[in-house]
PDB file of C-alpha atoms in Angstrom:
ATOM      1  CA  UNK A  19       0.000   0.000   0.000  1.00 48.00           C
ATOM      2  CA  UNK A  20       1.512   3.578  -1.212  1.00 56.00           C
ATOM      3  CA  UNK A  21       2.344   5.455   1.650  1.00 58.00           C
ATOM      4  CA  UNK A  22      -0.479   8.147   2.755  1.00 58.00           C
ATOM      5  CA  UNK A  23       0.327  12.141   3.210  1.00 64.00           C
ATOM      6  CA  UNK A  24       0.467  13.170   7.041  1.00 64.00           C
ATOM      7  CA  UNK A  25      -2.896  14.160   8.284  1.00 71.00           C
ATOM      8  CA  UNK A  26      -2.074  18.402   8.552  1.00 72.00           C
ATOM      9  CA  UNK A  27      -1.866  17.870   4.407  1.00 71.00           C
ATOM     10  CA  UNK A  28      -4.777  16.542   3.457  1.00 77.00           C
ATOM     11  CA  UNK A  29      -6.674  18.692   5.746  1.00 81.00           C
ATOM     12  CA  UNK A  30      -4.702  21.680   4.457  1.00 81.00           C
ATOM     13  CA  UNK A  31      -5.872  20.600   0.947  1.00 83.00           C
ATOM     14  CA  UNK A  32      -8.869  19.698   2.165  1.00 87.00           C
ATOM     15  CA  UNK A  33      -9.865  23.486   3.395  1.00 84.00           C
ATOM     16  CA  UNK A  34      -7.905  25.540   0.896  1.00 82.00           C
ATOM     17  CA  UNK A  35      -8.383  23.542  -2.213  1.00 87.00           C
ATOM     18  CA  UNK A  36     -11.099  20.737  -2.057  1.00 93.00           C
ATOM     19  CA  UNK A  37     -14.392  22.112  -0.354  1.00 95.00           C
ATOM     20  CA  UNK A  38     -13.911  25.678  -1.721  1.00 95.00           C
ATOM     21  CA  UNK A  39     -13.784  24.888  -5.279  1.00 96.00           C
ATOM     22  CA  UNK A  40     -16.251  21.830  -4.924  1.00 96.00           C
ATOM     23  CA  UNK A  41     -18.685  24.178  -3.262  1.00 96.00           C
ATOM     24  CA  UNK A  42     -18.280  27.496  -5.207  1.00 96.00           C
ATOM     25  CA  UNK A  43     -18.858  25.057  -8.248  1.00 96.00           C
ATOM     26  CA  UNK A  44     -21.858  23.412  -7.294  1.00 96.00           C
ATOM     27  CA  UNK A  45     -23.879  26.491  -5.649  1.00 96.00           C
ATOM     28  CA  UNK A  46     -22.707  28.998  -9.013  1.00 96.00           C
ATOM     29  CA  UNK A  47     -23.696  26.003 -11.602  1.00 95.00           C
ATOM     30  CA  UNK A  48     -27.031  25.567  -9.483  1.00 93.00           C
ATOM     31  CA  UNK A  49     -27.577  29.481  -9.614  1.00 94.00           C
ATOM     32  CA  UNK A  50     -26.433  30.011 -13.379  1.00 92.00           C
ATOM     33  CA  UNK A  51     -28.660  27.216 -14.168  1.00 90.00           C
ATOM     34  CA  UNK A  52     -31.628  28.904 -12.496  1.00 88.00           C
ATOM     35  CA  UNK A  53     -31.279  32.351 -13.896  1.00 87.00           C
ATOM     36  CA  UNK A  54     -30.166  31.016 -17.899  1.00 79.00           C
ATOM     37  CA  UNK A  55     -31.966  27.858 -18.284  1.00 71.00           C
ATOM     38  CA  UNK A  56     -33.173  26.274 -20.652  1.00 68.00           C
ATOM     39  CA  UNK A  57     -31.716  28.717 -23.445  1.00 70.00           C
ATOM     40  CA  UNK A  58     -28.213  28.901 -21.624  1.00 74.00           C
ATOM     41  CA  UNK A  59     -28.016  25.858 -19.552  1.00 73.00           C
ATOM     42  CA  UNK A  60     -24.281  25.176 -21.442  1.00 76.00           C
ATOM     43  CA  UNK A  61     -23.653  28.183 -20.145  1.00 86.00           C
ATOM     44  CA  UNK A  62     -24.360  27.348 -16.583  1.00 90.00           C
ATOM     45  CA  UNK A  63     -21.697  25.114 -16.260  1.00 91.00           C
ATOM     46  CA  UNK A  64     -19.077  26.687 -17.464  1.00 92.00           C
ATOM     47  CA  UNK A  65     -19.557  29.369 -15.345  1.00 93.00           C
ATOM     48  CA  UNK A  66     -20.102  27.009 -11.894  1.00 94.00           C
ATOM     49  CA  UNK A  67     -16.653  25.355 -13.166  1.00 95.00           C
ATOM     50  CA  UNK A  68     -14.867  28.883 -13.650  1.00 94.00           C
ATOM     51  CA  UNK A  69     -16.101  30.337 -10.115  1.00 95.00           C
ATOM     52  CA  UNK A  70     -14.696  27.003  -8.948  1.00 95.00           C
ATOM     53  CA  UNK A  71     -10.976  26.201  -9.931  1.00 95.00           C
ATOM     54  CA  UNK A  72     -10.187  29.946  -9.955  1.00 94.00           C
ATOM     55  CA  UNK A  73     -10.994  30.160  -6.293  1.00 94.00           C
ATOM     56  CA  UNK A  74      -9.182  26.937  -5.552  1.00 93.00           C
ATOM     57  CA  UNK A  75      -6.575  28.194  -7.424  1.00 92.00           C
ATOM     58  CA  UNK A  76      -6.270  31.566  -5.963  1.00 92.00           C
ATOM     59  CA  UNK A  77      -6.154  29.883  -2.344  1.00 89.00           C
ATOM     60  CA  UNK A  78      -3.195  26.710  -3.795  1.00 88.00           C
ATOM     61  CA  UNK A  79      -1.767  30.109  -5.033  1.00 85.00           C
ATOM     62  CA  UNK A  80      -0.963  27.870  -8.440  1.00 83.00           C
ATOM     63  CA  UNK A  81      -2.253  30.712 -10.589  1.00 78.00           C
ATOM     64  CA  UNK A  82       1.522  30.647 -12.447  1.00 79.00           C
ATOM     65  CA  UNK A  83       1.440  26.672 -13.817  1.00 80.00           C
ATOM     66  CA  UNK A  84       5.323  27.197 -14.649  1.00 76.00           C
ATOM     67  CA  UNK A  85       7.552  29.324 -12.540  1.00 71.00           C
ATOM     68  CA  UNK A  86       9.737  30.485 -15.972  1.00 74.00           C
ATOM     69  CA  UNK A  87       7.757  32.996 -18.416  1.00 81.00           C
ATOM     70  CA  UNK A  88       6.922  29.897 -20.660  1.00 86.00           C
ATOM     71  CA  UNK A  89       4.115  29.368 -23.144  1.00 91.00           C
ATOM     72  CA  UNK A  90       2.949  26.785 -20.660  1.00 91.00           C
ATOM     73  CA  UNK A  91       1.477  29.675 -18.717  1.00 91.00           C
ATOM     74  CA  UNK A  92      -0.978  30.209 -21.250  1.00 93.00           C
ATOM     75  CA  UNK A  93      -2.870  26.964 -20.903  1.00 94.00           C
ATOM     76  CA  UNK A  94      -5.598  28.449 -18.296  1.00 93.00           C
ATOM     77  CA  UNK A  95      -6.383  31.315 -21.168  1.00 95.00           C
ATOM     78  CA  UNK A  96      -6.435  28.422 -23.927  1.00 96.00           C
ATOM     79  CA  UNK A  97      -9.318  26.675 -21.835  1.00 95.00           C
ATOM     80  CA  UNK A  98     -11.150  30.260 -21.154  1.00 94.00           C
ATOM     81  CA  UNK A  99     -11.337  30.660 -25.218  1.00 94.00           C
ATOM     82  CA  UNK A 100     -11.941  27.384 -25.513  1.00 95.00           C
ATOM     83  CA  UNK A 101     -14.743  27.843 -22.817  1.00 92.00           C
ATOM     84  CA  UNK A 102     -16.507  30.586 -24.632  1.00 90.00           C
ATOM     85  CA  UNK A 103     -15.854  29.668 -28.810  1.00 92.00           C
ATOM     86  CA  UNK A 104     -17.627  26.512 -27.962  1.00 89.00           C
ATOM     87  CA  UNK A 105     -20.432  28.716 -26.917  1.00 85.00           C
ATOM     88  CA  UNK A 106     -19.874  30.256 -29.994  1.00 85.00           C
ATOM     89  CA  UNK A 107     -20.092  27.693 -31.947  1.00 84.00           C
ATOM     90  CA  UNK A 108     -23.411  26.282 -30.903  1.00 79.00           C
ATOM     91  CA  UNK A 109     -25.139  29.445 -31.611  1.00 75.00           C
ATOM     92  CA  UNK A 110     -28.015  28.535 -34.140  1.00 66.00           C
ATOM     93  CA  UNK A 111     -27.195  30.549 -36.738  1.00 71.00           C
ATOM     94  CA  UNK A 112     -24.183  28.510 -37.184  1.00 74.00           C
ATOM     95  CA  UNK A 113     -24.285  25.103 -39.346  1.00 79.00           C
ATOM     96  CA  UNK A 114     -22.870  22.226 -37.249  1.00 81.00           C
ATOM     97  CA  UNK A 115     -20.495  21.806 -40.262  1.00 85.00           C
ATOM     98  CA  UNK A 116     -19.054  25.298 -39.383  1.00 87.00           C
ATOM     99  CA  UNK A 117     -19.366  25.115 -35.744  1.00 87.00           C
ATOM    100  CA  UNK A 118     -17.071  22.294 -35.444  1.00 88.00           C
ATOM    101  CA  UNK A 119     -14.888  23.617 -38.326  1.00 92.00           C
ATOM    102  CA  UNK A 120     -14.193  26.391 -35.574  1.00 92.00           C
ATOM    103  CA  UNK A 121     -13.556  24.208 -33.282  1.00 93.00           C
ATOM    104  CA  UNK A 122     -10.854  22.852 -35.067  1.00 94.00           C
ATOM    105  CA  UNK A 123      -9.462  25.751 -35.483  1.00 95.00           C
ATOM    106  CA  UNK A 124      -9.492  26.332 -31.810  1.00 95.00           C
ATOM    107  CA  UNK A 125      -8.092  23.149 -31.394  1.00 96.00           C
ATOM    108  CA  UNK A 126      -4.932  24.017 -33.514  1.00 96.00           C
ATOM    109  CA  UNK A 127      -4.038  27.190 -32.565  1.00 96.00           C
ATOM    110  CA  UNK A 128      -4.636  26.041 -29.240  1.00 96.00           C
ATOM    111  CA  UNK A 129      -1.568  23.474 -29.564  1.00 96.00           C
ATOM    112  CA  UNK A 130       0.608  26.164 -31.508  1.00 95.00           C
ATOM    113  CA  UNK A 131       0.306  28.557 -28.656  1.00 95.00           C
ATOM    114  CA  UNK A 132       0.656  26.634 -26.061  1.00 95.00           C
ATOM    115  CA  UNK A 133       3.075  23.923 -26.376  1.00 94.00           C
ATOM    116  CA  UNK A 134       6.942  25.587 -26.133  1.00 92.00           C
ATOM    117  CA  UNK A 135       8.872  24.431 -29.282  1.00 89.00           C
ATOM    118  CA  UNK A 136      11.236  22.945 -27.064  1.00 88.00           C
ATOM    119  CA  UNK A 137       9.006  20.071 -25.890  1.00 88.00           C
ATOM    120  CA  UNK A 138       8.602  19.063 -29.408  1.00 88.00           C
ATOM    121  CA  UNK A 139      12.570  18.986 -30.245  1.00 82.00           C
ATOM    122  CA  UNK A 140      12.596  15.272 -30.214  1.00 85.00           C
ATOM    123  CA  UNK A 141       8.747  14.848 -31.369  1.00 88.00           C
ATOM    124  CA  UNK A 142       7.968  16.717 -34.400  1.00 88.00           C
ATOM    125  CA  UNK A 143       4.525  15.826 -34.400  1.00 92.00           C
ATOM    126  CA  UNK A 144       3.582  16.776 -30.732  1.00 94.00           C
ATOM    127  CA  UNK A 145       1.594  19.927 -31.494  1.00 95.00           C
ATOM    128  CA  UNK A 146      -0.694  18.276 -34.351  1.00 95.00           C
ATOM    129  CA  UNK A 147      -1.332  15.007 -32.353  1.00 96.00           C
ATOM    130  CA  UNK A 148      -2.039  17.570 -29.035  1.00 96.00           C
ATOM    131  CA  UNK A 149      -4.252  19.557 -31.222  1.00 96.00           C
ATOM    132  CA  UNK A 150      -6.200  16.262 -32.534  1.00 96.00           C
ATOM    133  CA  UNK A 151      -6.726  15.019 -28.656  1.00 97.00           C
ATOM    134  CA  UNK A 152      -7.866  18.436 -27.842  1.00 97.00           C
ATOM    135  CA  UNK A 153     -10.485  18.191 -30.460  1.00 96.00           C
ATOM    136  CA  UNK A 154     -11.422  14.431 -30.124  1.00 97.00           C
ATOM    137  CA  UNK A 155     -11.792  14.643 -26.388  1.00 97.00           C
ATOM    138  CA  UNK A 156     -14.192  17.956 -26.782  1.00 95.00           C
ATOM    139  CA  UNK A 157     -16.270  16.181 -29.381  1.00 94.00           C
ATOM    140  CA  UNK A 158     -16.522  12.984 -26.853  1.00 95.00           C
ATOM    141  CA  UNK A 159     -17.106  14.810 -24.029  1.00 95.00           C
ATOM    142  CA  UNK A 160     -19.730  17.211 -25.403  1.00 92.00           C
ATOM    143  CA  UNK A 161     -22.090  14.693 -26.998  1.00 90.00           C
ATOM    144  CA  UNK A 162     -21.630  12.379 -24.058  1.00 91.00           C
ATOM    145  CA  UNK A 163     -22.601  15.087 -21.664  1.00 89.00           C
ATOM    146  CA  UNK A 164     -25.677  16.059 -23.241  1.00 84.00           C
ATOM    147  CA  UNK A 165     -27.587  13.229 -23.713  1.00 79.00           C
ATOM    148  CA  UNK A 166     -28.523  12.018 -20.932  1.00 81.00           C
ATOM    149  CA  UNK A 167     -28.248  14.999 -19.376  1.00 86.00           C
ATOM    150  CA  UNK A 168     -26.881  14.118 -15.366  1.00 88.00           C
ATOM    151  CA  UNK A 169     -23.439  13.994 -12.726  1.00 92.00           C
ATOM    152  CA  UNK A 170     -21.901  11.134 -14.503  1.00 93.00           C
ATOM    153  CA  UNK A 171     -19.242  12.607 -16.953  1.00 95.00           C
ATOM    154  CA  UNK A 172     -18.608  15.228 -14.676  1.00 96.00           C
ATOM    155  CA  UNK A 173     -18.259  12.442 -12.219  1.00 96.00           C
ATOM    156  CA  UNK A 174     -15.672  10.991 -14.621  1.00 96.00           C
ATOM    157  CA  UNK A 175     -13.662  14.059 -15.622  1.00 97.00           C
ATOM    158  CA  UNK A 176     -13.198  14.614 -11.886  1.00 97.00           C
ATOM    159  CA  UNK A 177     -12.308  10.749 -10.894  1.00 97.00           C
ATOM    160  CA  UNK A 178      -9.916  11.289 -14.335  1.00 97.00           C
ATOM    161  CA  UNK A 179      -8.239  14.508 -12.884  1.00 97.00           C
ATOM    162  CA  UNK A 180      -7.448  13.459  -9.279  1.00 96.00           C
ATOM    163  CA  UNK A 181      -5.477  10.566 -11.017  1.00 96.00           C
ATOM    164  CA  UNK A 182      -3.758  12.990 -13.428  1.00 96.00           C
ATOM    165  CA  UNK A 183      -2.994  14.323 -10.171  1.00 94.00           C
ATOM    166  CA  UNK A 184      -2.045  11.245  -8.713  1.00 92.00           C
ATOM    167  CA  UNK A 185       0.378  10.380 -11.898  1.00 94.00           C
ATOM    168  CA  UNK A 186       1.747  14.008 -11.404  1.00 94.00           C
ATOM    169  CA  UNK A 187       2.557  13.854  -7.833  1.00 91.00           C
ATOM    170  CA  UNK A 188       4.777  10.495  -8.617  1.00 90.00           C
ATOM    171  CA  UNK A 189       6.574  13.012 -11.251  1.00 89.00           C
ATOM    172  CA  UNK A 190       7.289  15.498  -8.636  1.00 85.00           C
ATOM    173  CA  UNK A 191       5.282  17.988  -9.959  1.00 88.00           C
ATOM    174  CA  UNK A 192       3.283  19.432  -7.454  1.00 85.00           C
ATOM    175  CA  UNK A 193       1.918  22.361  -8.462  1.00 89.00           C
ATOM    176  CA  UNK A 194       0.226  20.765 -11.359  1.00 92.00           C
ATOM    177  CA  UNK A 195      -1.272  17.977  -9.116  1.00 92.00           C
ATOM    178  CA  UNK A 196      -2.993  20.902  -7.212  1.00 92.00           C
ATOM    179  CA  UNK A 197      -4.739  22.426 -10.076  1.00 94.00           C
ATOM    180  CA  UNK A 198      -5.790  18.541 -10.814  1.00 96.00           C
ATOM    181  CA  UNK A 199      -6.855  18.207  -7.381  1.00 95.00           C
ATOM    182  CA  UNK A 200      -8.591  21.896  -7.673  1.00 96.00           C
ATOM    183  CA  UNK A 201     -10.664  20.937 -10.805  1.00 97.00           C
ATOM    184  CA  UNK A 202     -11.474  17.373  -9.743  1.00 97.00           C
ATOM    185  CA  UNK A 203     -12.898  19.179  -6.755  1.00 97.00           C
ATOM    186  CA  UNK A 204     -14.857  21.648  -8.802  1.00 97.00           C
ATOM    187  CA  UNK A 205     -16.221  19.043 -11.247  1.00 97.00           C
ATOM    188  CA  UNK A 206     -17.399  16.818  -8.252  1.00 97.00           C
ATOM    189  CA  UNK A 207     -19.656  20.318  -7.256  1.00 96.00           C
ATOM    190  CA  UNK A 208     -20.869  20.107 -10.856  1.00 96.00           C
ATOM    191  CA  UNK A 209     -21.466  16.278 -10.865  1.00 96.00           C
ATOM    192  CA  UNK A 210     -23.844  16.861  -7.269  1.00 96.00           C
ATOM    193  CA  UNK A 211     -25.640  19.255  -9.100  1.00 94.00           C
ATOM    194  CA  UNK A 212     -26.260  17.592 -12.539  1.00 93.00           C
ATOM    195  CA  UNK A 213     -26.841  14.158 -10.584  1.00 92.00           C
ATOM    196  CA  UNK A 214     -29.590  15.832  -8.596  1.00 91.00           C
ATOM    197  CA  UNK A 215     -31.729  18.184 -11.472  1.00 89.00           C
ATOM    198  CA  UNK A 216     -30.754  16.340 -13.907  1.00 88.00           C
ATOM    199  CA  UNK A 217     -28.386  19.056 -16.213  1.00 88.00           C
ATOM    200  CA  UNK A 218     -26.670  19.034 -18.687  1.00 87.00           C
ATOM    201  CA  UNK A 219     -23.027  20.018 -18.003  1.00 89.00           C
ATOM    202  CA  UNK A 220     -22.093  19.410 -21.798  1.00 89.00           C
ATOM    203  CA  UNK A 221     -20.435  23.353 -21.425  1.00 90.00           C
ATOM    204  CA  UNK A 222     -17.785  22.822 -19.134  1.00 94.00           C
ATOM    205  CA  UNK A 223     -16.584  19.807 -22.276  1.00 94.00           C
ATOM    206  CA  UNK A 224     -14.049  22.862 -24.163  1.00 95.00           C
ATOM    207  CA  UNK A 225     -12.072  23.624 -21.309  1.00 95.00           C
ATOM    208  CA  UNK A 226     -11.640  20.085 -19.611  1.00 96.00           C
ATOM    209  CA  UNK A 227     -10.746  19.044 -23.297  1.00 97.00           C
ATOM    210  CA  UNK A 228      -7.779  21.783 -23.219  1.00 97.00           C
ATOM    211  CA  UNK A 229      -6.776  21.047 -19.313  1.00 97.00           C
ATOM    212  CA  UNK A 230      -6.373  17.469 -19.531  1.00 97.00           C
ATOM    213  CA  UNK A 231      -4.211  16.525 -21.969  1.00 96.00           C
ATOM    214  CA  UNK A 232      -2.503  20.210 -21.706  1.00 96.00           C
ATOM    215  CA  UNK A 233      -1.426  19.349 -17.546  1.00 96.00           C
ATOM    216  CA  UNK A 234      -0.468  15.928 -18.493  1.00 96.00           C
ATOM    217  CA  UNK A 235       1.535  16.946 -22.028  1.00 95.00           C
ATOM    218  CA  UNK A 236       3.135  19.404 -19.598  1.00 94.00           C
ATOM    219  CA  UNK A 237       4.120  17.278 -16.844  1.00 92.00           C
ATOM    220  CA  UNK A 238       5.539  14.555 -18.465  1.00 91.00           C
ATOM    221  CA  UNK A 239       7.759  17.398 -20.817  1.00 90.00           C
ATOM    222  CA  UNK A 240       8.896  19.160 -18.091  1.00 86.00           C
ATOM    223  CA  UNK A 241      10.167  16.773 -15.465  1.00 82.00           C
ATOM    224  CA  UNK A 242      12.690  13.972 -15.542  1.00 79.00           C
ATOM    225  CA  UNK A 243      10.891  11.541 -13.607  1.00 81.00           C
ATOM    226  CA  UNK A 244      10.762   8.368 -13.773  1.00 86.00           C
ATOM    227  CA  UNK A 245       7.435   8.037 -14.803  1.00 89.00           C
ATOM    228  CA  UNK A 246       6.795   6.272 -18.314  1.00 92.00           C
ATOM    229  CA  UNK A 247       5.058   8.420 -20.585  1.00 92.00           C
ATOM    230  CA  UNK A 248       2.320   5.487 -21.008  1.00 94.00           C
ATOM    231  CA  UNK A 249       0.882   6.852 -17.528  1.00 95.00           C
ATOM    232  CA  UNK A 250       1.046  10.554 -18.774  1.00 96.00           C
ATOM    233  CA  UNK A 251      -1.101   9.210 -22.373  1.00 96.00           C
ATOM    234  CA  UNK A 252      -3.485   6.829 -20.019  1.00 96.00           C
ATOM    235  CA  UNK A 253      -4.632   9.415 -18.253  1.00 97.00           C
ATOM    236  CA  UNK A 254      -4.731  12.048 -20.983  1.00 96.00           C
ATOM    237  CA  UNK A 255      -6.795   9.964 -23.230  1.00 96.00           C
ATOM    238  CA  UNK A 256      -9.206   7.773 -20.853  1.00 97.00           C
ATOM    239  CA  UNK A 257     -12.267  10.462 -21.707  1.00 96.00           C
ATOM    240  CA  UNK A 258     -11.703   9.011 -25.458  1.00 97.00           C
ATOM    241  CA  UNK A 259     -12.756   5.447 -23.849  1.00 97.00           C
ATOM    242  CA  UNK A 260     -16.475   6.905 -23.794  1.00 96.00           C
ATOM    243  CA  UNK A 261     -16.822   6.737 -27.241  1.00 95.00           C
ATOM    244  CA  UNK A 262     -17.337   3.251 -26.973  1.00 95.00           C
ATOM    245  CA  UNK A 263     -21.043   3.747 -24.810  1.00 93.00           C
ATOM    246  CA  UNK A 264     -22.233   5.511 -27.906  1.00 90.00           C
ATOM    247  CA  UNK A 265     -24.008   2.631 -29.332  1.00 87.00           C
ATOM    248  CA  UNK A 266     -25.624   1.622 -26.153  1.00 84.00           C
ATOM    249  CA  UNK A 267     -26.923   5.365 -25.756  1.00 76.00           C
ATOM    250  CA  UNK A 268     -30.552   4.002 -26.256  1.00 76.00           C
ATOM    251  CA  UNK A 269     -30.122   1.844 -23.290  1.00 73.00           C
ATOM    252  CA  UNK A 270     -31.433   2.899 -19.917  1.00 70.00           C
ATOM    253  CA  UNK A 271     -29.736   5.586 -18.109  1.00 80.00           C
ATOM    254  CA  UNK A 272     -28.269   3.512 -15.065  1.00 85.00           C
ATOM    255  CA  UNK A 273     -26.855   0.836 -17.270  1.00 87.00           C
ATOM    256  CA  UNK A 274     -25.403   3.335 -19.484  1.00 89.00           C
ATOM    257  CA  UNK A 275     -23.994   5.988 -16.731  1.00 91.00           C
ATOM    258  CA  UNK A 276     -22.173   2.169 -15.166  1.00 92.00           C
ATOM    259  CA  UNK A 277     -20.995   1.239 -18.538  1.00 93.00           C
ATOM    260  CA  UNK A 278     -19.557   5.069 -18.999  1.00 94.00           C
ATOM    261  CA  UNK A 279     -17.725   4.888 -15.714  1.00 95.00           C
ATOM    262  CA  UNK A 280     -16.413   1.516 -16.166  1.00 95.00           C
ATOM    263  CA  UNK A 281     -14.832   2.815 -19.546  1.00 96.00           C
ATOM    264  CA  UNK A 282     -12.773   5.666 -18.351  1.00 97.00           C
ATOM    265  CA  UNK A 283     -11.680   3.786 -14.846  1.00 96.00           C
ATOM    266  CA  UNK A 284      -9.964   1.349 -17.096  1.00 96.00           C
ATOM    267  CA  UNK A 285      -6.996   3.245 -18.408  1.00 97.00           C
ATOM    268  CA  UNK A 286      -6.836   5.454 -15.226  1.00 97.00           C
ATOM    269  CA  UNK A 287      -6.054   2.714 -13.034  1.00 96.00           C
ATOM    270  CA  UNK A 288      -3.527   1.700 -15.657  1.00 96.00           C
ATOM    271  CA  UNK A 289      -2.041   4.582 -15.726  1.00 96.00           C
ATOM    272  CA  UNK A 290      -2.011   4.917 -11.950  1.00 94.00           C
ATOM    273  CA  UNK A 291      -0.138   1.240 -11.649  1.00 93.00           C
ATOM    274  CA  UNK A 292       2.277   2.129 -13.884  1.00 93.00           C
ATOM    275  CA  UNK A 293       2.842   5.805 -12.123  1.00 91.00           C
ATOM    276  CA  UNK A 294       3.469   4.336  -8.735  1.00 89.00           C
ATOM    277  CA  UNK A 295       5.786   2.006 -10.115  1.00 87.00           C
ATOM    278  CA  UNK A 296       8.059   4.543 -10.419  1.00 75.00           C
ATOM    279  CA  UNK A 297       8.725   4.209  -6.883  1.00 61.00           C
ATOM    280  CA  UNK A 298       7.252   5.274  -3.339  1.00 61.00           C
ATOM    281  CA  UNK A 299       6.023   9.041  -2.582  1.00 62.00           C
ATOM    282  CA  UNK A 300       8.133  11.188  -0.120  1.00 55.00           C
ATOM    283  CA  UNK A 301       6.523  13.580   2.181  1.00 50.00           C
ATOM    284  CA  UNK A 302       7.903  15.838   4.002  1.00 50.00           C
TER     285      UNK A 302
END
């Protein structure tokens, strides 16, 4: 059994990190969703997960995700645009031919502006393949948030980023596993929410699609761990596993929600073996 953190840090992460964002998250979704819905309920959650990991984030005091004045830094703006051109691009005067056209785009210049050129000195094709899980993960996660409506992949996304977190930690990076920790927190808000009236949380799908891989890309390029990159790509790409509930989308909800769980807890309990093979945590 991995070694557990002294009881002063979890309850230190527990009070500045944890129940903030989780409850900022939940009572701003509930509220947004009040005051916009039905015409804005995308909207809704977006906001709830904004109000959320920026508070968490303010008290971790992880605003800066690399301490050099690196493109890296840019990642949190990359998932604001993100946030609000997939607004955009759902607006009806829009075909859906164009609106995810745009999102391509996003996608792209997402990975251009983000990702320094010297991660990709040994790996030409970084920024392209970053760019394509960017866009295949929003795609997934959109369509599998809307219908059904519900908590359950905002239950996933937040079981998926406290083990990014997890895989982080074993690569020393700690600052990174606190915004993981900080959004898991804020999507588990979002999840009580949508679990309980039923909403659809299909607008928070842009900037979780930009965060994930982006925190995980970033941790396994800056750090010399001796992590394998297989946990860093399991954990990136588990969301993708939901494409394969899509058939059974006609099913009934409860099978369905168990069969989208079961999908993403697959490669993130890969990936976690593999990180904690890289030897025992040290805390101080």
């Amino acid at each position: 059994m991995p070694p557990l953190p002294p009881p002063e840090m979890i309850w230190d992460v527990l009070l500045h990190a944890v129940l903030p964002a989780l409850a900022v998250a939940a009572i701003v979704f509930a509220l947004a969703n009040r005051l916009f819905a039905p015409k804005y309920a995308d909207l809704a959650g977006a906001l709830g997960l904004i109000a959320g990991v920026a508070l968490g984030v303010w008290l971790r005091g992880v605003a800066t995700l690399n301490s050099s004045d690196s493109p890296w830094n840019r990642l949190p703006l990359a998932a604001l645009a993100a946030l609000w051109i997939g607004r955009a691009a759902r607006f009806s005067e829009l075909h859906p031919i164009e609106g995810w056209l745009l999102r391509g785009a996003t996608a792209s210049g997402i990975a251009w502006w983000v990702v320094p050129d010297h991660a990709c000195a040994d790996i030409s094709w970084l920024k392209p393949a970053f760019a394509i899980m960017i866009l295949a993960e929003w795609a997934i996660l959109e369509c599998s948030a809307q219908e059904p409506p519900g908590g359950t992949i905002p239950f996933a996304l937040a079981l998926t980023f406290f083990i990014a977190g997890g895989v982080l930690i074993h690569a020393s990076m700690a600052g990174l596993t606190d915004v993981s920790v900080v959004l898991a927190s804020a999507l588990v808000g979002i999840a009580i929410v949508a679990a309980w009236r039923q909403l659809d949380a299909s607008g928070i799908a842009p900037a979780l699609a930009v965060l994930l891989p982006g925190l995980l890309l970033m941790g396994q390029r800056e750090t010399f761990s001796e992590v394998p990159w297989q946990a860093f790509v399991l954990a990136a790409g588990a969301p993708l596993m939901l494409i394969f509930a899509f058939p059974m989308r006609r099913w009934d909800s409860v099978g369905l929600r168990v069969v989208q769980l079961t999908l993403v807890a697959f490669p993130l309990v890969a990936a976690m073996a593999l990180a904690m093979q890289a030897g025992p945590l040290e805390f101080e």
